Short mmCIF file of C-alpha atoms in Angstrom, two decimals:
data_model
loop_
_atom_site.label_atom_id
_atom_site.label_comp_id
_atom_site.label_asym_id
_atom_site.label_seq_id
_atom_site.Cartn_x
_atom_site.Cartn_y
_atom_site.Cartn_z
CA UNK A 37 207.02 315.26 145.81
CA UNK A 38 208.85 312.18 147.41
CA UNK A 39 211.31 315.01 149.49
CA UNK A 40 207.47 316.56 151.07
CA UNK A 41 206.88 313.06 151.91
CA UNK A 42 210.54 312.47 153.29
CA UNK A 43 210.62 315.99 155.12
CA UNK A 44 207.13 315.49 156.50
CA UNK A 45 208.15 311.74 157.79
CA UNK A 46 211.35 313.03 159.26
CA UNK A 47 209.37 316.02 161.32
CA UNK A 48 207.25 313.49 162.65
CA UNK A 49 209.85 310.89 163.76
CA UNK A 50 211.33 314.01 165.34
CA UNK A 51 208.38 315.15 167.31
CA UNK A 52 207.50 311.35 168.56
CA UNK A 53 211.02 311.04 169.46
CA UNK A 54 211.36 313.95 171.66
CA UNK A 55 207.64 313.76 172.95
CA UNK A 56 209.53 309.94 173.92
CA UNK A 57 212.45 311.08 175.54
CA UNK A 58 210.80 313.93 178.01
CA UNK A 59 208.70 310.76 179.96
CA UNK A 60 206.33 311.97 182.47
CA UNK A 61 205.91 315.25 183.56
CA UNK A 62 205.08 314.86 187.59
CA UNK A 63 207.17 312.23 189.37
CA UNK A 64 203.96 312.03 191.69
CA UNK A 65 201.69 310.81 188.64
CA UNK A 66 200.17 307.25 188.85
CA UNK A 67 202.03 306.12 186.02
CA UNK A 68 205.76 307.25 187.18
CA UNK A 69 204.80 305.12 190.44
CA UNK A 70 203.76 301.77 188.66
CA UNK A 71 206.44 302.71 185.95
CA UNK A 72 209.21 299.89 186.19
CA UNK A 73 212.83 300.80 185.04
CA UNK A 74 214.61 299.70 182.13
CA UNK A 75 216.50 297.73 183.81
CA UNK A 76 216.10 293.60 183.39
CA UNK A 77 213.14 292.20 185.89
CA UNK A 78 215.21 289.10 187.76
CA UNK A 79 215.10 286.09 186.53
CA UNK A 80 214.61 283.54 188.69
CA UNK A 81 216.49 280.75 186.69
CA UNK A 82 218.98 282.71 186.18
CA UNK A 83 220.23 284.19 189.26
CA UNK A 84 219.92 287.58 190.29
CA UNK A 85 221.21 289.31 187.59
CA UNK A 86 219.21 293.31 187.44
CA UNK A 87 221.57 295.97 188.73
CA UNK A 88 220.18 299.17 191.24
CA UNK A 89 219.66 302.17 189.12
CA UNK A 90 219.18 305.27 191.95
CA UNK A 91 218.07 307.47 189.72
CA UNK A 92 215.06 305.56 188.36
CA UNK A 93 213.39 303.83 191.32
CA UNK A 94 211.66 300.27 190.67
CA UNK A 95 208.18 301.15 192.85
CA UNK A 96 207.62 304.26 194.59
CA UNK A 97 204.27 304.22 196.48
CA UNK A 98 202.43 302.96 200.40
CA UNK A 99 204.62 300.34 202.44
CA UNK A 100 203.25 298.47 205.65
CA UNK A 101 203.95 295.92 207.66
CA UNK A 102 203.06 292.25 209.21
CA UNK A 103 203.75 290.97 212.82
CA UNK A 104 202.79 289.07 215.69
CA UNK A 105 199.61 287.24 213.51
CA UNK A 106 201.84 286.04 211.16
CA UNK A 107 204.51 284.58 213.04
CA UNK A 108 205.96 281.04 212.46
CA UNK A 109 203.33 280.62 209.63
CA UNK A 110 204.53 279.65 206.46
CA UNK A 111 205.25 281.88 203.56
CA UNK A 112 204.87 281.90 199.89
CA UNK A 113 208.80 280.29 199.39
CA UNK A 114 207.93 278.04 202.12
CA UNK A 115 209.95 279.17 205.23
CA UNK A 116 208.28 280.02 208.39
CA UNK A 117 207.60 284.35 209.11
CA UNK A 118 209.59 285.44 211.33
CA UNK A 119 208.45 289.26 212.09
CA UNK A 120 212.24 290.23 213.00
CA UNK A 121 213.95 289.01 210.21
CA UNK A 122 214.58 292.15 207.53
CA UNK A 123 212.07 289.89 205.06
CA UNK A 124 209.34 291.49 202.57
CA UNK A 125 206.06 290.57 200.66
CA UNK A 126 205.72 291.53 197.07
CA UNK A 127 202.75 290.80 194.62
CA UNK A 128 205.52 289.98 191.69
CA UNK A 129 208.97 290.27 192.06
CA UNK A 130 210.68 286.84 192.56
CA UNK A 131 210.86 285.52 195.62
CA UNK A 132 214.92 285.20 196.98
CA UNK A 133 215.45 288.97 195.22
CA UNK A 134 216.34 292.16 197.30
CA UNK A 135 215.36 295.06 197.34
CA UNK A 136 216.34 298.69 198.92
CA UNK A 137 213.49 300.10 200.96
CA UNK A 138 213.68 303.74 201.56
CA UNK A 139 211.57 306.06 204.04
CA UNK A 140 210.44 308.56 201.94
CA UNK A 141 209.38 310.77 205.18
CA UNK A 142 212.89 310.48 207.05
CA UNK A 143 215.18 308.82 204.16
CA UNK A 144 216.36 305.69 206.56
CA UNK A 145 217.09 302.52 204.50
CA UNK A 146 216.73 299.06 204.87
CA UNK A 147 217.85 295.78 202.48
CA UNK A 148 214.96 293.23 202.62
CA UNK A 149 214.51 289.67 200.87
CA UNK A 150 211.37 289.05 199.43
CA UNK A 151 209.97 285.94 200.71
CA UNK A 152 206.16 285.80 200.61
CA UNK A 153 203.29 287.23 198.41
CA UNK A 154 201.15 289.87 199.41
CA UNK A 155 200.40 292.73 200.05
CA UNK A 156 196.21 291.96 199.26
CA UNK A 157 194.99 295.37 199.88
CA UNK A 158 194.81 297.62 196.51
CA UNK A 159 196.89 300.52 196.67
CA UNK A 160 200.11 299.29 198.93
CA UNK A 161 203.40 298.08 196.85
CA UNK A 162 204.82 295.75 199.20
CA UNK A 163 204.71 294.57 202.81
CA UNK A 164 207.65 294.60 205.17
CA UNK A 165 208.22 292.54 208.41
CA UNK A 166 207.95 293.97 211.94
CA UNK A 167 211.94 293.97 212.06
CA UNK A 168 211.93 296.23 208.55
CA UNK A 169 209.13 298.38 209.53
CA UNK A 170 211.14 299.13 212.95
CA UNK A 171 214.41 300.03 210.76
CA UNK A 172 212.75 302.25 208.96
CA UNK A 173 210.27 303.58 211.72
CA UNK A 174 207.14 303.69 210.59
CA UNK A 175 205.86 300.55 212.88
CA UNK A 176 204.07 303.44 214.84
CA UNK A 177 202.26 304.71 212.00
CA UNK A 178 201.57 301.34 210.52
CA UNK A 179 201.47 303.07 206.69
CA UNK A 180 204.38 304.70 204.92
CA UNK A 181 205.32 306.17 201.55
CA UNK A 182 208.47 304.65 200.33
CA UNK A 183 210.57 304.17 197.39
CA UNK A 184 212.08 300.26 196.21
CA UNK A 185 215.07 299.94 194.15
CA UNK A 186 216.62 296.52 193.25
CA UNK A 187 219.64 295.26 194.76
CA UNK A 188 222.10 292.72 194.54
CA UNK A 189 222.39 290.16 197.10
CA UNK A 190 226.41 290.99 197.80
CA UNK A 191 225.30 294.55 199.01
CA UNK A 192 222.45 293.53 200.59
CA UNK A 193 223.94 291.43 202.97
CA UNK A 194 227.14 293.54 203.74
CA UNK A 195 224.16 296.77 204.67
CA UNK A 196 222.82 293.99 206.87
CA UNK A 197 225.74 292.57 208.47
CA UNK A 198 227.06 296.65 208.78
CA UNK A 199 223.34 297.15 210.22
CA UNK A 200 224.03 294.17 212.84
CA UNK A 201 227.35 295.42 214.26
CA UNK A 202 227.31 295.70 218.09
CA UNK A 203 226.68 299.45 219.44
CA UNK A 204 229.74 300.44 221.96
CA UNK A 205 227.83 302.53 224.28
#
């Protein structure tokens, strides 16, 4: 009887475990966008301390952007917008973290600090300045489907200072 019992609990455990491991089935399913990795969520106190998975992305949904309204106005960590500065809104990571902001329509990349709060309107993931929307050019369209990853400040700032590098024409 108890080896039933013990065969039956170890077909179960199997099944759950492998129903587990598969995850979702569509990468365009509500749940794989909101899905965060497994990697650590920063901790403010701490530092910056979650590392950039590119196989997993952190947020993968609608990006826009803020400008000329906005500008010199004071954001959520207190400094004043500036809509040419490579700066982000985000409804929860912490602000001071980067993140990697691809165009999921024409794969450019940008590295952007998160330094305000927003975006307010249900359905967009984050909210990029005028500078990061123009990197990434979508400022035309306004909208634009795009996937975040985490970064670390180090490579953020050497994409930025690479980015920055004066154009021999």
């Amino acid at each position: 009887m108890r080896g039933h019992i013990a065969h039956g609990l170890a077909s179960v455990l199997l099944v759950v475990s492998l129903g587990a491991a598969q995850g979702p089935t569509s990468s365009g399913s509500k749940d794989a966008q909101s899905a965060k990795p497994s990697n650590s969520i920063p901790n403010p106190k701490a530092g910056f301390q979650a590392k950039t998975n590119h196989h997993q992305p952190y947020q993968v949904g609608t990006a826009s952007w803020y400008g000329e309204y906005f500008e010199g106005k004071a954001t959520a960590s207190g400094e004043p917008y500036n809509m040419y500065d490579l700066t982000a809104a985000h409804p929860t990571l912490p602000l001071g973290s980067w993140v990697r902001v691809t165009n999921l329509r024409n794969h450019r990349v940008v590295y952007v600090r998160i330094n305000d709060r927003g975006p307010i309107i249900p359905g967009r993931i984050i909210d990029l300045s005028y500078g990061a929307a123009h990197v990434l050019r979508f400022q035309e369209q306004g909208l634009q489907r795009v996937r975040i990853d985490l970064a670390q400040p180090k490579e953020a700032r050497l994409q930025q200072v690479a980015e920055l590098q004066p154009v021999a024409y």
